[in-house]
mmCIF file of C-alpha atoms in Angstrom:
data_model
loop_
_atom_site.group_PDB
_atom_site.id
_atom_site.type_symbol
_atom_site.label_atom_id
_atom_site.label_comp_id
_atom_site.label_asym_id
_atom_site.label_seq_id
_atom_site.Cartn_x
_atom_site.Cartn_y
_atom_site.Cartn_z
ATOM 1 C CA MET A 30 -40.975 -16.793 14.085
ATOM 2 C CA THR A 31 -37.807 -15.585 15.779
ATOM 3 C CA HIS A 32 -35.592 -18.634 15.732
ATOM 4 C CA ASP A 33 -33.749 -18.276 12.465
ATOM 5 C CA VAL A 34 -32.073 -14.916 13.065
ATOM 6 C CA THR A 35 -28.356 -15.524 12.521
ATOM 7 C CA HIS A 36 -26.958 -11.973 12.431
ATOM 8 C CA THR A 37 -27.815 -10.463 15.800
ATOM 9 C CA LEU A 38 -26.667 -7.250 17.433
ATOM 10 C CA PRO A 39 -23.471 -7.385 19.503
ATOM 11 C CA ASP A 40 -23.577 -6.902 23.274
ATOM 12 C CA GLU A 41 -21.950 -3.471 23.048
ATOM 13 C CA LEU A 42 -24.761 -2.025 20.959
ATOM 14 C CA LEU A 43 -27.494 -3.725 23.009
ATOM 15 C CA LEU A 44 -25.992 -2.412 26.220
ATOM 16 C CA ALA A 45 -25.676 1.102 24.787
ATOM 17 C CA TYR A 46 -29.327 0.948 23.704
ATOM 18 C CA GLY A 47 -30.359 -0.441 27.079
ATOM 19 C CA THR A 48 -28.786 2.381 29.039
ATOM 20 C CA GLY A 49 -29.882 5.069 26.587
ATOM 21 C CA ALA A 50 -26.335 5.830 25.423
ATOM 22 C CA LEU A 51 -26.796 4.731 21.816
ATOM 23 C CA PRO A 52 -27.126 7.587 19.312
ATOM 24 C CA GLU A 53 -30.873 8.120 18.898
ATOM 25 C CA VAL A 54 -30.857 7.339 15.195
ATOM 26 C CA PHE A 55 -30.234 3.621 15.894
ATOM 27 C CA ASP A 56 -32.984 3.184 18.501
ATOM 28 C CA LEU A 57 -35.672 2.212 15.993
ATOM 29 C CA VAL A 58 -33.475 -0.421 14.333
ATOM 30 C CA VAL A 59 -32.508 -1.914 17.710
ATOM 31 C CA ALA A 60 -36.095 -1.921 19.047
ATOM 32 C CA THR A 61 -37.367 -3.525 15.819
ATOM 33 C CA HIS A 62 -34.588 -6.124 15.689
ATOM 34 C CA VAL A 63 -35.112 -7.057 19.357
ATOM 35 C CA SER A 64 -38.812 -7.535 18.604
ATOM 36 C CA LEU A 65 -37.789 -10.127 15.989
ATOM 37 C CA CYS A 66 -34.816 -11.771 17.713
ATOM 38 C CA ASP A 67 -35.235 -13.490 21.066
ATOM 39 C CA ASP A 68 -31.499 -14.001 21.490
ATOM 40 C CA SER A 69 -30.913 -10.246 21.359
ATOM 41 C CA ARG A 70 -33.926 -9.668 23.616
ATOM 42 C CA ALA A 71 -32.572 -12.091 26.212
ATOM 43 C CA ARG A 72 -29.182 -10.346 26.185
ATOM 44 C CA LEU A 73 -30.784 -6.898 26.392
ATOM 45 C CA GLU A 74 -33.000 -7.980 29.291
ATOM 46 C CA SER A 75 -30.036 -9.535 31.079
ATOM 47 C CA PHE A 76 -28.296 -6.129 30.936
ATOM 48 C CA ASP A 77 -31.431 -4.593 32.417
ATOM 49 C CA ALA A 78 -30.985 -6.984 35.354
ATOM 50 C CA VAL A 79 -27.844 -5.041 36.309
ATOM 51 C CA GLY A 80 -29.913 -1.851 36.384
ATOM 52 C CA GLY A 81 -32.404 -3.604 38.661
ATOM 53 C CA ALA A 82 -29.637 -4.677 41.022
ATOM 54 C CA LEU A 83 -28.318 -1.107 41.143
ATOM 55 C CA LEU A 84 -31.792 0.282 41.806
ATOM 56 C CA GLU A 85 -32.346 -2.119 44.679
ATOM 57 C CA ASP A 86 -29.087 -1.003 46.214
ATOM 58 C CA THR A 87 -29.564 2.730 45.678
ATOM 59 C CA ALA A 88 -29.744 4.884 48.779
ATOM 60 C CA PRO A 89 -33.442 5.797 49.132
ATOM 61 C CA MET A 90 -34.343 9.510 48.960
ATOM 62 C CA ALA A 91 -37.345 10.279 51.162
ATOM 63 C CA MET A 92 -40.480 11.000 49.191
ATOM 64 C CA ASP A 93 -42.499 14.118 50.062
ATOM 65 C CA GLU A 94 -45.220 13.849 52.643
ATOM 66 C CA GLY A 95 -48.490 13.019 50.921
ATOM 67 C CA SER A 96 -46.651 11.460 48.008
ATOM 68 C CA LEU A 97 -48.222 8.039 48.457
ATOM 69 C CA ALA A 98 -51.662 9.592 48.805
ATOM 70 C CA ALA A 99 -51.118 11.593 45.601
ATOM 71 C CA CYS A 100 -50.049 8.458 43.764
ATOM 72 C CA MET A 101 -53.039 6.502 45.117
ATOM 73 C CA ALA A 102 -55.329 9.267 43.841
ATOM 74 C CA ARG A 103 -53.612 9.020 40.479
ATOM 75 C CA ILE A 104 -54.014 5.254 40.183
ATOM 76 C CA SER A 105 -57.550 5.005 41.469
ATOM 77 C CA ASP A 106 -58.836 6.802 38.335
ATOM 78 C CA SER A 107 -56.794 4.692 35.954
ATOM 79 C CA PRO A 108 -58.409 1.889 33.969
ATOM 80 C CA ALA A 109 -57.883 -1.817 34.713
ATOM 81 C CA ALA A 110 -54.788 -3.687 33.601
ATOM 82 C CA ALA A 111 -54.056 -3.952 29.903
ATOM 83 C CA GLN A 112 -54.910 -7.214 28.197
ATOM 84 C CA ARG A 113 -52.410 -9.157 26.166
ATOM 85 C CA PRO A 114 -51.952 -7.147 22.961
ATOM 86 C CA ALA A 115 -53.464 -8.758 19.885
ATOM 87 C CA ARG A 116 -50.990 -9.922 17.287
ATOM 88 C CA ARG A 117 -51.453 -7.837 14.179
ATOM 89 C CA PRO A 118 -50.985 -8.994 10.625
ATOM 90 C CA GLY A 119 -48.163 -7.452 8.602
ATOM 91 C CA ILE A 120 -44.379 -7.444 8.535
ATOM 92 C CA PHE A 121 -43.665 -4.514 10.870
ATOM 93 C CA PRO A 122 -43.121 -5.218 14.571
ATOM 94 C CA GLU A 123 -44.835 -2.740 16.905
ATOM 95 C CA PRO A 124 -42.058 -0.091 17.205
ATOM 96 C CA LEU A 125 -41.736 0.210 13.429
ATOM 97 C CA ARG A 126 -45.501 0.167 12.982
ATOM 98 C CA LYS A 127 -45.658 3.074 15.402
ATOM 99 C CA ALA A 128 -42.964 5.030 13.528
ATOM 100 C CA VAL A 129 -44.641 4.497 10.141
ATOM 101 C CA GLY A 130 -48.219 4.877 11.355
ATOM 102 C CA GLY A 131 -49.196 1.439 10.061
ATOM 103 C CA ASP A 132 -47.750 -1.455 8.118
ATOM 104 C CA LEU A 133 -46.263 -1.697 4.609
ATOM 105 C CA ASP A 134 -49.362 -0.173 2.976
ATOM 106 C CA LYS A 135 -48.811 3.091 4.910
ATOM 107 C CA VAL A 136 -45.238 3.671 3.728
ATOM 108 C CA ALA A 137 -44.710 6.792 1.564
ATOM 109 C CA TRP A 138 -42.247 5.335 -0.946
ATOM 110 C CA ARG A 139 -40.138 7.454 -3.334
ATOM 111 C CA PRO A 140 -38.388 5.857 -6.300
ATOM 112 C CA ILE A 141 -34.570 5.944 -6.184
ATOM 113 C CA GLY A 142 -33.854 4.251 -9.511
ATOM 114 C CA MET A 143 -33.621 0.713 -10.916
ATOM 115 C CA GLY A 144 -36.966 -0.180 -9.388
ATOM 116 C CA ALA A 145 -35.715 0.498 -5.860
ATOM 117 C CA ARG A 146 -37.657 2.745 -3.491
ATOM 118 C CA GLN A 147 -37.048 4.399 -0.156
ATOM 119 C CA ALA A 148 -38.998 6.185 2.549
ATOM 120 C CA ILE A 149 -37.052 8.415 4.922
ATOM 121 C CA LEU A 150 -38.520 8.135 8.428
ATOM 122 C CA GLN A 151 -36.099 10.518 10.128
ATOM 123 C CA ASP A 152 -33.236 12.692 8.949
ATOM 124 C CA THR A 153 -31.399 14.926 11.391
ATOM 125 C CA ARG A 154 -28.119 16.537 10.391
ATOM 126 C CA GLY A 155 -27.015 13.597 8.303
ATOM 127 C CA ALA A 156 -28.146 10.898 10.739
ATOM 128 C CA SER A 157 -31.045 9.081 9.086
ATOM 129 C CA VAL A 158 -33.442 6.166 9.371
ATOM 130 C CA ARG A 159 -35.070 4.905 6.190
ATOM 131 C CA LEU A 160 -37.006 2.010 4.744
ATOM 132 C CA LEU A 161 -35.611 0.511 1.554
ATOM 133 C CA SER A 162 -37.440 -1.629 -0.978
ATOM 134 C CA ILE A 163 -35.196 -3.426 -3.480
ATOM 135 C CA PRO A 164 -36.716 -5.601 -6.221
ATOM 136 C CA PRO A 165 -35.640 -9.202 -6.892
ATOM 137 C CA GLY A 166 -32.436 -9.541 -8.888
ATOM 138 C CA ALA A 167 -31.254 -6.025 -8.059
ATOM 139 C CA ALA A 168 -27.888 -5.180 -6.536
ATOM 140 C CA MET A 169 -27.029 -1.966 -4.722
ATOM 141 C CA PRO A 170 -24.053 -0.233 -6.272
ATOM 142 C CA ASP A 171 -20.801 -0.910 -4.427
ATOM 143 C CA HIS A 172 -20.747 1.630 -1.639
ATOM 144 C CA GLY A 173 -18.943 2.734 1.503
ATOM 145 C CA HIS A 174 -20.466 4.360 4.593
ATOM 146 C CA ARG A 175 -20.353 7.512 6.598
ATOM 147 C CA GLY A 176 -20.213 6.581 10.245
ATOM 148 C CA LEU A 177 -22.013 3.444 11.397
ATOM 149 C CA GLU A 178 -24.795 1.849 9.352
ATOM 150 C CA LEU A 179 -27.234 -0.773 10.662
ATOM 151 C CA THR A 180 -29.438 -2.557 8.112
ATOM 152 C CA LEU A 181 -32.264 -4.784 9.355
ATOM 153 C CA VAL A 182 -34.122 -7.105 6.964
ATOM 154 C CA LEU A 183 -37.922 -7.172 7.316
ATOM 155 C CA GLN A 184 -38.873 -9.094 4.181
ATOM 156 C CA GLY A 185 -36.951 -11.116 1.598
ATOM 157 C CA ALA A 186 -33.185 -11.509 1.795
ATOM 158 C CA PHE A 187 -29.910 -10.096 0.534
ATOM 159 C CA GLU A 188 -26.337 -11.275 0.450
ATOM 160 C CA ASP A 189 -22.967 -9.629 0.201
ATOM 161 C CA GLU A 190 -19.387 -10.678 0.793
ATOM 162 C CA PHE A 191 -20.048 -10.857 4.540
ATOM 163 C CA GLY A 192 -23.023 -13.218 4.543
ATOM 164 C CA THR A 193 -26.697 -13.803 3.840
ATOM 165 C CA TYR A 194 -29.258 -11.673 5.632
ATOM 166 C CA ARG A 195 -32.908 -12.621 6.155
ATOM 167 C CA ARG A 196 -35.839 -11.325 8.194
ATOM 168 C CA GLY A 197 -34.625 -10.211 11.617
ATOM 169 C CA ASP A 198 -30.927 -10.186 10.634
ATOM 170 C CA VAL A 199 -28.914 -6.977 11.006
ATOM 171 C CA GLU A 200 -25.843 -6.083 9.001
ATOM 172 C CA ILE A 201 -23.397 -3.743 10.702
ATOM 173 C CA ALA A 202 -21.155 -1.649 8.468
ATOM 174 C CA ASP A 203 -18.919 1.343 9.008
ATOM 175 C CA GLU A 204 -16.359 3.526 7.229
ATOM 176 C CA GLU A 205 -14.097 0.541 6.702
ATOM 177 C CA ILE A 206 -16.684 -1.554 4.881
ATOM 178 C CA ASP A 207 -17.373 -1.452 1.142
ATOM 179 C CA HIS A 208 -19.953 -3.905 -0.061
ATOM 180 C CA MET A 209 -22.388 -4.690 -2.854
ATOM 181 C CA PRO A 210 -25.564 -6.213 -1.408
ATOM 182 C CA ARG A 211 -27.593 -8.316 -3.863
ATOM 183 C CA VAL A 212 -31.233 -9.323 -3.374
ATOM 184 C CA LEU A 213 -31.717 -13.091 -3.034
ATOM 185 C CA GLY A 214 -34.781 -14.997 -4.200
ATOM 186 C CA ASP A 215 -37.878 -13.686 -5.922
ATOM 187 C CA GLU A 216 -39.289 -11.548 -3.150
ATOM 188 C CA THR A 217 -38.774 -7.770 -2.906
ATOM 189 C CA CYS A 218 -36.307 -7.121 -0.101
ATOM 190 C CA ILE A 219 -37.514 -4.605 2.491
ATOM 191 C CA CYS A 220 -34.993 -3.240 4.969
ATOM 192 C CA LEU A 221 -34.808 -0.653 7.725
ATOM 193 C CA ALA A 222 -31.478 1.178 7.612
ATOM 194 C CA ALA A 223 -30.016 3.747 10.001
ATOM 195 C CA THR A 224 -26.869 5.732 9.318
ATOM 196 C CA SER A 225 -25.112 7.985 11.772
ATOM 197 C CA ASP A 226 -23.467 11.280 11.131
ATOM 198 C CA ARG A 227 -19.770 10.573 11.126
ATOM 199 C CA LEU A 228 -18.719 13.898 12.647
ATOM 200 C CA ARG A 229 -21.039 13.747 15.581
ATOM 201 C CA PHE A 230 -20.213 10.214 16.626
ATOM 202 C CA HIS A 231 -16.656 10.015 15.454
ATOM 203 C CA SER A 232 -15.110 9.022 18.759
ATOM 204 C CA LEU A 233 -17.884 6.763 19.986
ATOM 205 C CA LEU A 234 -18.501 4.532 17.015
ATOM 206 C CA PRO A 235 -15.113 3.008 16.356
ATOM 207 C CA ARG A 236 -15.055 2.132 20.039
ATOM 208 C CA LEU A 237 -18.443 0.418 19.851
ATOM 209 C CA ALA A 238 -17.613 -1.281 16.589
ATOM 210 C CA GLN A 239 -14.146 -2.497 17.462
ATOM 211 C CA PRO A 240 -14.880 -5.725 19.315
ATOM 212 C CA PHE A 241 -17.074 -7.181 16.596
ATOM 213 C CA LEU A 242 -15.739 -5.672 13.394
ATOM 214 C CA ARG A 243 -12.106 -6.260 14.367
ATOM 215 C CA ILE A 244 -11.032 -2.975 12.836
ATOM 216 C CA MET B 11 -42.481 -28.087 59.113
ATOM 217 C CA THR B 12 -43.256 -24.965 57.125
ATOM 218 C CA LEU B 13 -40.477 -22.808 55.825
ATOM 219 C CA ALA B 14 -40.796 -19.040 55.988
ATOM 220 C CA PRO B 15 -41.318 -17.669 52.475
ATOM 221 C CA SER B 16 -38.177 -16.203 50.929
ATOM 222 C CA THR B 17 -37.894 -12.527 50.012
ATOM 223 C CA GLU B 18 -38.421 -13.538 46.392
ATOM 224 C CA GLU B 19 -41.634 -15.388 47.206
ATOM 225 C CA ARG B 20 -42.902 -12.402 49.152
ATOM 226 C CA TRP B 21 -42.245 -10.046 46.215
ATOM 227 C CA LEU B 22 -43.996 -12.412 43.806
ATOM 228 C CA ALA B 23 -46.999 -12.625 46.117
ATOM 229 C CA LEU B 24 -47.070 -8.832 46.375
ATOM 230 C CA ILE B 25 -47.111 -8.278 42.612
ATOM 231 C CA ALA B 26 -49.826 -10.934 42.246
ATOM 232 C CA ARG B 27 -51.970 -8.954 44.687
ATOM 233 C CA ILE B 28 -51.285 -5.747 42.767
ATOM 234 C CA ARG B 29 -52.468 -7.472 39.606
ATOM 235 C CA SER B 30 -55.750 -8.132 41.316
ATOM 236 C CA ARG B 31 -55.901 -4.396 42.136
ATOM 237 C CA ASP B 32 -54.937 -4.600 45.821
ATOM 238 C CA GLN B 33 -54.111 -1.020 46.875
ATOM 239 C CA GLU B 34 -52.592 -2.071 50.183
ATOM 240 C CA ALA B 35 -50.055 -4.237 48.366
ATOM 241 C CA PHE B 36 -49.324 -1.300 46.089
ATOM 242 C CA ALA B 37 -48.710 0.982 49.061
ATOM 243 C CA GLU B 38 -46.145 -1.500 50.396
ATOM 244 C CA LEU B 39 -44.370 -1.620 47.043
ATOM 245 C CA PHE B 40 -44.476 2.166 46.793
ATOM 246 C CA ARG B 41 -42.873 2.626 50.205
ATOM 247 C CA HIS B 42 -40.006 0.367 49.213
ATOM 248 C CA PHE B 43 -39.357 1.407 45.620
ATOM 249 C CA ALA B 44 -40.485 5.025 45.187
ATOM 250 C CA PRO B 45 -37.638 6.438 47.353
ATOM 251 C CA ARG B 46 -35.133 4.274 45.447
ATOM 252 C CA VAL B 47 -36.449 5.444 42.064
ATOM 253 C CA LYS B 48 -36.170 9.000 43.339
ATOM 254 C CA GLY B 49 -32.600 8.305 44.470
ATOM 255 C CA MET B 50 -31.738 6.797 41.081
ATOM 256 C CA LEU B 51 -33.126 9.801 39.183
ATOM 257 C CA MET B 52 -31.243 12.229 41.420
ATOM 258 C CA LYS B 53 -28.027 10.315 40.777
ATOM 259 C CA ALA B 54 -28.811 10.737 37.066
ATOM 260 C CA GLY B 55 -28.866 14.497 37.614
ATOM 261 C CA SER B 56 -32.552 15.288 38.279
ATOM 262 C CA ASP B 57 -33.427 17.914 40.890
ATOM 263 C CA ALA B 58 -35.432 16.665 43.879
ATOM 264 C CA ALA B 59 -38.808 18.017 42.684
ATOM 265 C CA THR B 60 -38.512 16.468 39.209
ATOM 266 C CA ALA B 61 -37.303 13.171 40.670
ATOM 267 C CA GLU B 62 -40.207 13.139 43.116
ATOM 268 C CA GLU B 63 -42.791 13.779 40.390
ATOM 269 C CA CYS B 64 -41.172 11.254 38.095
ATOM 270 C CA ALA B 65 -40.979 8.555 40.810
ATOM 271 C CA GLN B 66 -44.729 8.975 41.346
ATOM 272 C CA GLU B 67 -45.353 8.546 37.626
ATOM 273 C CA VAL B 68 -43.120 5.474 37.524
ATOM 274 C CA MET B 69 -45.035 3.878 40.403
ATOM 275 C CA ALA B 70 -48.376 4.710 38.773
ATOM 276 C CA THR B 71 -47.116 2.928 35.635
ATOM 277 C CA VAL B 72 -46.224 -0.084 37.791
ATOM 278 C CA TRP B 73 -49.856 -0.218 38.904
ATOM 279 C CA ASN B 74 -51.231 0.241 35.382
ATOM 280 C CA LYS B 75 -48.938 -2.277 33.730
ATOM 281 C CA ALA B 76 -48.770 -4.866 36.519
ATOM 282 C CA ALA B 77 -50.225 -7.487 34.162
ATOM 283 C CA GLN B 78 -47.213 -7.099 31.882
ATOM 284 C CA PHE B 79 -44.601 -7.956 34.499
ATOM 285 C CA ASP B 80 -43.095 -11.374 33.749
ATOM 286 C CA PRO B 81 -41.360 -12.879 36.830
ATOM 287 C CA ALA B 82 -39.682 -15.522 34.642
ATOM 288 C CA ARG B 83 -37.751 -12.749 32.831
ATOM 289 C CA ALA B 84 -37.165 -9.960 35.349
ATOM 290 C CA SER B 85 -37.032 -9.212 39.044
ATOM 291 C CA LEU B 86 -39.439 -6.626 40.336
ATOM 292 C CA ALA B 87 -36.519 -4.232 40.843
ATOM 293 C CA THR B 88 -35.404 -4.763 37.234
ATOM 294 C CA TRP B 89 -38.864 -4.178 35.855
ATOM 295 C CA ILE B 90 -39.251 -0.972 37.871
ATOM 296 C CA TYR B 91 -35.753 0.100 36.831
ATOM 297 C CA THR B 92 -36.717 -0.254 33.127
ATOM 298 C CA ILE B 93 -39.838 1.871 33.611
ATOM 299 C CA ALA B 94 -37.785 4.571 35.370
ATOM 300 C CA ARG B 95 -35.013 4.340 32.765
ATOM 301 C CA ASN B 96 -37.486 4.733 29.885
ATOM 302 C CA ARG B 97 -39.042 7.726 31.602
ATOM 303 C CA ARG B 98 -35.615 9.308 32.119
ATOM 304 C CA ILE B 99 -34.649 8.820 28.453
ATOM 305 C CA ASP B 100 -37.993 10.112 27.157
ATOM 306 C CA MET B 101 -37.638 13.233 29.305
ATOM 307 C CA ALA B 102 -34.089 13.861 28.098
ATOM 308 C CA ARG B 103 -35.204 13.505 24.471
ATOM 309 C CA ARG B 104 -38.610 15.115 24.837
ATOM 310 C CA ALA B 105 -39.985 12.216 22.780
ATOM 311 C CA ALA B 106 -40.889 8.590 23.315
ATOM 312 C CA ARG B 107 -37.970 6.342 22.451
ATOM 313 C CA PRO B 108 -38.839 3.298 20.291
ATOM 314 C CA GLU B 109 -39.078 0.275 22.601
ATOM 315 C CA PRO B 110 -39.252 -3.433 21.661
ATOM 316 C CA GLU B 111 -42.689 -4.983 21.267
ATOM 317 C CA ASP B 112 -44.264 -5.971 24.609
ATOM 318 C CA LEU B 113 -44.518 -9.705 25.177
ATOM 319 C CA PRO B 114 -46.640 -9.814 28.306
ATOM 320 C CA TRP B 115 -48.465 -12.662 29.911
ATOM 321 C CA GLY B 116 -52.153 -12.151 29.397
ATOM 322 C CA PRO B 117 -54.504 -12.417 32.338
ATOM 323 C CA GLU B 118 -55.450 -15.949 31.308
ATOM 324 C CA ALA B 119 -51.939 -17.406 31.268
ATOM 325 C CA GLU B 120 -49.271 -17.285 33.962
ATOM 326 C CA PRO B 121 -45.600 -18.192 33.712
ATOM 327 C CA ASP B 122 -44.547 -21.375 35.472
ATOM 328 C CA GLN B 123 -44.104 -20.621 39.192
ATOM 329 C CA ALA B 124 -40.969 -22.765 39.470
ATOM 330 C CA ASP B 125 -39.397 -20.871 36.550
ATOM 331 C CA ALA B 126 -40.329 -17.584 38.124
ATOM 332 C CA LEU B 127 -38.855 -18.509 41.485
ATOM 333 C CA ALA B 128 -35.653 -19.888 39.962
ATOM 334 C CA PHE B 129 -35.285 -16.685 37.992
ATOM 335 C CA GLN B 130 -35.846 -14.527 41.049
ATOM 336 C CA GLN B 131 -33.136 -16.408 42.942
ATOM 337 C CA GLU B 132 -30.746 -15.931 40.033
ATOM 338 C CA SER B 133 -31.495 -12.188 40.126
ATOM 339 C CA ARG B 134 -30.685 -12.179 43.808
ATOM 340 C CA ALA B 135 -27.295 -13.754 43.053
ATOM 341 C CA LEU B 136 -26.600 -11.068 40.443
ATOM 342 C CA ALA B 137 -27.616 -8.328 42.868
ATOM 343 C CA ASP B 138 -25.112 -9.782 45.350
ATOM 344 C CA ALA B 139 -22.397 -9.775 42.680
ATOM 345 C CA VAL B 140 -23.152 -6.128 41.889
ATOM 346 C CA ARG B 141 -22.998 -5.333 45.594
ATOM 347 C CA ARG B 142 -19.580 -6.985 45.866
ATOM 348 C CA LEU B 143 -18.075 -4.894 43.057
ATOM 349 C CA PRO B 144 -15.198 -2.759 44.277
ATOM 350 C CA ASP B 145 -16.329 0.838 44.764
ATOM 351 C CA PRO B 146 -14.645 2.454 41.736
ATOM 352 C CA GLN B 147 -16.029 -0.237 39.408
ATOM 353 C CA ARG B 148 -19.462 0.023 40.892
ATOM 354 C CA LYS B 149 -19.400 3.789 40.321
ATOM 355 C CA LEU B 150 -18.599 3.263 36.644
ATOM 356 C CA VAL B 151 -21.435 0.790 36.220
ATOM 357 C CA GLU B 152 -23.779 3.188 37.993
ATOM 358 C CA GLN B 153 -22.722 6.022 35.703
ATOM 359 C CA ALA B 154 -23.413 3.900 32.645
ATOM 360 C CA TYR B 155 -26.857 2.859 33.914
ATOM 361 C CA PHE B 156 -28.079 5.992 35.619
ATOM 362 C CA GLY B 157 -27.400 8.355 32.785
ATOM 363 C CA GLU B 158 -23.925 9.804 33.135
ATOM 364 C CA MET B 159 -22.782 7.969 30.044
ATOM 365 C CA SER B 160 -19.292 6.632 30.083
ATOM 366 C CA HIS B 161 -18.513 4.570 27.024
ATOM 367 C CA THR B 162 -14.923 3.866 27.718
ATOM 368 C CA GLU B 163 -15.653 1.782 30.790
ATOM 369 C CA ILE B 164 -18.739 0.010 29.571
ATOM 370 C CA ALA B 165 -16.794 -3.251 29.387
ATOM 371 C CA GLU B 166 -16.965 -3.397 33.189
ATOM 372 C CA VAL B 167 -20.638 -4.260 32.923
ATOM 373 C CA THR B 168 -20.159 -7.165 30.584
ATOM 374 C CA GLY B 169 -17.733 -8.682 33.101
ATOM 375 C CA LEU B 170 -20.641 -9.425 35.450
ATOM 376 C CA PRO B 171 -21.998 -12.995 35.583
ATOM 377 C CA LEU B 172 -24.993 -12.577 33.285
ATOM 378 C CA GLY B 173 -24.842 -15.932 31.469
ATOM 379 C CA THR B 174 -27.387 -17.845 33.538
ATOM 380 C CA ILE B 175 -29.812 -14.951 33.659
ATOM 381 C CA LYS B 176 -29.585 -14.638 29.897
ATOM 382 C CA SER B 177 -30.270 -18.354 29.325
ATOM 383 C CA ARG B 178 -33.212 -18.287 31.712
ATOM 384 C CA ILE B 179 -34.723 -15.287 29.923
ATOM 385 C CA ARG B 180 -34.212 -17.082 26.613
ATOM 386 C CA LEU B 181 -36.064 -20.175 27.900
ATOM 387 C CA ALA B 182 -38.869 -18.013 29.271
ATOM 388 C CA LEU B 183 -39.183 -16.329 25.864
ATOM 389 C CA ASP B 184 -39.373 -19.714 24.100
ATOM 390 C CA ARG B 185 -42.114 -20.775 26.485
ATOM 391 C CA LEU B 186 -43.916 -17.473 25.960
ATOM 392 C CA ARG B 187 -43.711 -17.789 22.169
ATOM 393 C CA ARG B 188 -45.237 -21.277 22.354
ATOM 394 C CA GLU B 189 -48.012 -19.944 24.563
ATOM 395 C CA MET B 190 -48.673 -16.985 22.251
ATOM 396 C CA THR B 191 -48.950 -19.112 19.107
ATOM 397 C CA ARG B 192 -51.339 -21.546 20.774
ATOM 398 C CA PRO B 193 -54.779 -21.081 19.165
#
């Protein structure tokens, strides 16, 4: 289920997500990828361990008098512990399912030509998150990028000059990358793609991208 | 001869009691962690009243989600840190940030105790390494984790010895996946 992911997220991006420093637009891609890739999850959770160590060592600030009592009152009305969540059918891990309001059948697709479709989930001043559906045999026109772009495969596969990408794999591209992704196999390729606004993140992104893109 | 239980064993016993809805165990956990969560949030820039309120909410979440804590993948401090961190980010954004799918142990399955204990000891070693960081470095790491984002120095964090912890989490996830796919 999660063992064949070959293109994972680099430590820098996982750490930035973990601490909340990553531009918001990439959060959904990271959360969805981590749900599909145990290697990335293990690295993300190991970064959290540093946060735990810092918390343990933080100088305690006295809580108000009656604080424990107030919290006890709060918890005594709360229901019993949650059960293990049921695994749901479909191709969307939980964070994406939440963002869409369901699985593939709930996506509001719009045609974008040549049989391809997209559904924009979020678009704020040029920073966007969208689902893409590209039919078998299709190739995206050769294109460059504004800012950083993360593309996560959810179904099917595509390839470009940098490799082959299947379910769970993320391709990382930026201003320096021009590529022409082509759908592999006979299954429609469904991807989640997030693109940042170049102006807003101009100084941050090259720094994040540098160690793994070697730009 | 009986050995006194280690700190790690005592924490694990405490969370097990909280899972079976033991309020006294919860009070003990609260007294230790709530003031630290409050301290963390104040370092991140919260005023005392907000940090107080938020620390209470974080501890209430600990009670509600106790069944989801996996001692083979996180220390108690780490798990509580992530709850506080998520709360801090959600408040700053006024929206719930997308989080990875939960992979909790259900009430009918428990992680291997030996795995859990080994992991807890590894966490202790990391905590010691963090404690030994020279002051300026430690400040940078704290800024990165507690909300005063500092991208230029984020490399300091990746210099910490996280390899073993990462491999142990990976093994725990493999075990968990096998357990979850069992009919």
